[in-house]
Short mmCIF file of C-alpha atoms in Angstrom, two decimals:
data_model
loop_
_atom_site.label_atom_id
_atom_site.label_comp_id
_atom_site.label_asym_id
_atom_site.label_seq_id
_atom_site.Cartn_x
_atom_site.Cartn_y
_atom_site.Cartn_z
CA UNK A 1 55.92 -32.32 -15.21
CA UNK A 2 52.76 -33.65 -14.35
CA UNK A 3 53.06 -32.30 -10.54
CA UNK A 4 53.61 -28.49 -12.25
CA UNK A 5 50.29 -29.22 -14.94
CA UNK A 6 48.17 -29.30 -11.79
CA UNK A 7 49.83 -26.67 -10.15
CA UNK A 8 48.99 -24.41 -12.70
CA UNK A 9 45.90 -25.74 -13.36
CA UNK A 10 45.14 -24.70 -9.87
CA UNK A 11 46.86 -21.49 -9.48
CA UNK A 12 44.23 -21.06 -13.06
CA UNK A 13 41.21 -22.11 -10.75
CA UNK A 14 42.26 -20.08 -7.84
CA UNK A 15 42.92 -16.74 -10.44
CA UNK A 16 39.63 -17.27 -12.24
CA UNK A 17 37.36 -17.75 -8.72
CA UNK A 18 38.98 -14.50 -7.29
CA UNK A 19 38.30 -12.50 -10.44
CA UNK A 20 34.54 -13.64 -10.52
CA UNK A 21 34.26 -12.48 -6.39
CA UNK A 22 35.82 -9.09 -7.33
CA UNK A 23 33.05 -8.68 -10.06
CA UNK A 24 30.81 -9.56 -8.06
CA UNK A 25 31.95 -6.89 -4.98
CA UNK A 26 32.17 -4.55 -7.13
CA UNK A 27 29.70 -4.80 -10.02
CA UNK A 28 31.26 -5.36 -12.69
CA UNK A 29 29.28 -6.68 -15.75
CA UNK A 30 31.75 -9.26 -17.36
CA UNK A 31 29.20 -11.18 -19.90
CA UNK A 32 27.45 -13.38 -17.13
CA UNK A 33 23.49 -12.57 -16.84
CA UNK A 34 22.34 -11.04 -13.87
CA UNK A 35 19.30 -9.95 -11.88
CA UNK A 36 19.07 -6.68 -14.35
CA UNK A 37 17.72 -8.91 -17.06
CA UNK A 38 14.59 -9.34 -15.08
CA UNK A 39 14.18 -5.52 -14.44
CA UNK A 40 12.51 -5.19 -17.46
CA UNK A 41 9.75 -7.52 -16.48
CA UNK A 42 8.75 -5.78 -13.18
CA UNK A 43 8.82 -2.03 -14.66
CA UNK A 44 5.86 -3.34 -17.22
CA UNK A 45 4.34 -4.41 -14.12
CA UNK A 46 4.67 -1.54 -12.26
CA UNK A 47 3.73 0.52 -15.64
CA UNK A 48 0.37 -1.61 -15.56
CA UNK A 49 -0.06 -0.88 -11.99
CA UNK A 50 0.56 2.63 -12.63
CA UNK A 51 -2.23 3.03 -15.28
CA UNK A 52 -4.41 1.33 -13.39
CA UNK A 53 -4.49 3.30 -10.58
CA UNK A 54 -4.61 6.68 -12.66
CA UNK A 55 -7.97 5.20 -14.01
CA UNK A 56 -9.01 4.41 -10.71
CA UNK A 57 -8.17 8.14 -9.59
CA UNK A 58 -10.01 9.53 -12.59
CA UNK A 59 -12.86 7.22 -11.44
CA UNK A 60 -12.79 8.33 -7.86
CA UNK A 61 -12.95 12.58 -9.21
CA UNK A 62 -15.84 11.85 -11.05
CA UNK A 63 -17.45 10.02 -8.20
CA UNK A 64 -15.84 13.33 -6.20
CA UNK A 65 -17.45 15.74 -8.74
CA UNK A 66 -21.11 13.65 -8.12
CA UNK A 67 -21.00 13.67 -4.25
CA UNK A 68 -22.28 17.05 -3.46
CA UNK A 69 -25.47 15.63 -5.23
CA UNK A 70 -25.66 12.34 -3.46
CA UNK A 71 -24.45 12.90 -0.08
CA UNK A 72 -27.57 13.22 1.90
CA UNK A 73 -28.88 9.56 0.03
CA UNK A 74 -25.09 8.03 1.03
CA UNK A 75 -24.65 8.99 4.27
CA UNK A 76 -25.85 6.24 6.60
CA UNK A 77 -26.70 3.48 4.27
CA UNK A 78 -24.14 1.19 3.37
CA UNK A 79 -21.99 2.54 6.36
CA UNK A 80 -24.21 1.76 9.45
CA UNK A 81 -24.51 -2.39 9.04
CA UNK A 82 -19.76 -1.79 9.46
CA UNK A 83 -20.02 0.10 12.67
CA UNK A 84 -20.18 -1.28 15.77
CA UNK A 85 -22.02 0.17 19.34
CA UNK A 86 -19.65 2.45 20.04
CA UNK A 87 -21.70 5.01 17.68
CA UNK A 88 -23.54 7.35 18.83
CA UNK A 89 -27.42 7.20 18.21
CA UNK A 90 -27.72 10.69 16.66
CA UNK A 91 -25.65 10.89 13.61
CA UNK A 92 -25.56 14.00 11.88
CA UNK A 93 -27.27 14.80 8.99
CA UNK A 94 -24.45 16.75 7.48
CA UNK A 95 -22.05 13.91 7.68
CA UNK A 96 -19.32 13.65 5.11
CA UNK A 97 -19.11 10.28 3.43
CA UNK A 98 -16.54 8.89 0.54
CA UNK A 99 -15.43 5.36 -0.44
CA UNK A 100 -12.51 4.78 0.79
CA UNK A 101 -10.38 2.71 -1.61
CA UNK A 102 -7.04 0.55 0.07
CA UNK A 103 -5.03 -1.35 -2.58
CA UNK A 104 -2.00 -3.90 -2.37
CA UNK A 105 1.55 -2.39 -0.20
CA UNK A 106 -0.95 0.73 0.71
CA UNK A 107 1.05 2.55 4.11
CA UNK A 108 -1.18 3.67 6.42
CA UNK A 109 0.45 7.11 5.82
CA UNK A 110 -1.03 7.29 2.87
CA UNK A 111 -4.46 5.97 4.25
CA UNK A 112 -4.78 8.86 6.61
CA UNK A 113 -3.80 11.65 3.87
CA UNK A 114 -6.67 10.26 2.28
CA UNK A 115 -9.46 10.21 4.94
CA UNK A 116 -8.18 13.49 5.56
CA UNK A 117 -8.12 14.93 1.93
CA UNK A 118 -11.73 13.49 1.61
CA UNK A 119 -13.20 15.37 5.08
CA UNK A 120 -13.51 12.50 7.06
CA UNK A 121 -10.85 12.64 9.38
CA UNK A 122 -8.98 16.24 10.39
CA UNK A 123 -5.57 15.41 11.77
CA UNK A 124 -3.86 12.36 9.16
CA UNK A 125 -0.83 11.90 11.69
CA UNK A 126 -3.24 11.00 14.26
CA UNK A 127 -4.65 8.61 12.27
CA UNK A 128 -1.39 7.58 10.75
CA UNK A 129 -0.13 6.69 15.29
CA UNK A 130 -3.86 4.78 15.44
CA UNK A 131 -2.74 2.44 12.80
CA UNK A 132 0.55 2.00 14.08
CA UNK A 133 -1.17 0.58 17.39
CA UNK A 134 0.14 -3.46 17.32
CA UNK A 135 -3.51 -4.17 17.48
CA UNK A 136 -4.03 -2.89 13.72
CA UNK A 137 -0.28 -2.80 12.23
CA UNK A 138 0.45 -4.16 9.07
CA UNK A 139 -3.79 -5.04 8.77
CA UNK A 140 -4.98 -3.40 6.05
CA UNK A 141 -7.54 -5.01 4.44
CA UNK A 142 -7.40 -4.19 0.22
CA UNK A 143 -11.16 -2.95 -0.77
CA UNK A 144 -13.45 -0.63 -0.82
CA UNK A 145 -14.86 1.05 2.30
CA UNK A 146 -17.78 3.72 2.82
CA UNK A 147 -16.68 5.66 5.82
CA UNK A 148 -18.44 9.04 6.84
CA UNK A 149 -16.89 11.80 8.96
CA UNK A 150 -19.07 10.76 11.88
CA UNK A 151 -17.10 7.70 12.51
CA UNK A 152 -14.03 7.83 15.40
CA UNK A 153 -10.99 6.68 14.27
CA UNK A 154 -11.61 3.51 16.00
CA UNK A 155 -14.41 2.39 14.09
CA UNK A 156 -12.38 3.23 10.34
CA UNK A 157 -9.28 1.66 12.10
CA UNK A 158 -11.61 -1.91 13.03
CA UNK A 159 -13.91 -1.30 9.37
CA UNK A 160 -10.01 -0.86 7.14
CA UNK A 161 -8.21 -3.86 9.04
CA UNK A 162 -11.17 -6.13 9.14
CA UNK A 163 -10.86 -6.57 13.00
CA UNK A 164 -13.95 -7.29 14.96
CA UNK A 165 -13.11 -6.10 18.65
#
């Protein structure tokens, strides 16, 4: 009798443990708590993250709306002192500038749409194949960064990615 008790009590263990790996494979919600609890947490986050960045895209239109007036006072001044000496001497007068803003998980997909939606740059994918070079991938730097349509794509690759040579 005793022999059979832990038989069963086995044959209970075994039934129970095979149950719990089929819920598992297959999903199955059966009362224990899962990962799904914590959803909740990181879809406030990303809400946050969400509404800041619409502020910061409202911000950046009105600096957008402002630029026709203050382009010939921003073009060379807080740009020059980030380039290096592969500039040319004569910049243009007629340069395009914009700040440049790179935030946290930024692809550089969607940093070349931008230089390329503000002026600076006119073919993204290029851009996009530059930063894919192992000598800048996975670099971005998260800031703020004047950059002018006088500047190769060399010089906003090294300014964005923080690399010196």
């Amino acid at each position: 009798m005793n022999k059979s008790a832990i038989r069963a009590f086995g044959i209970a263990l075994f039934l129970v443990g095979a149950l719990l790996a089929l819920a598992a494979r297959f999903d199955l919600n059966i009362g224990l708590p899962t990962k799904a609890s914590t959803n909740t947490e990181h879809v406030e986050e990303l809400q946050k993250k969400l509404e800041q960045a619409n502020k910061e895209i409202a911000l950046l239109k009105e600096q957008a709306k402002q630029a026709p007036k203050e382009n010939n006072q921003k073009t060379d001044a807080p740009a020059t002192k980030a380039k290096d000496n592969h500039k040319p001497a004569d910049t243009p007068t007629n340069a395009k500038t914009m700040t440049l803003q790179i935030y946290s998980g930024m692809e550089p997909y969607t940093v070349a749409q931008k230089l390329e939606d503000g002026g600076i740059i006119e073919n993204s994918v290029e851009m996009e194949l530059f930063l894919a070079n192992p000598k800048y991938a996975r670099s971005l730097q998260i800031g703020s960064y004047e950059v002018n349509s006088s500047m190769s794509l060399e010089e906003i690759a090294k300014l964005i990615t923080g690399k010196k040579q």
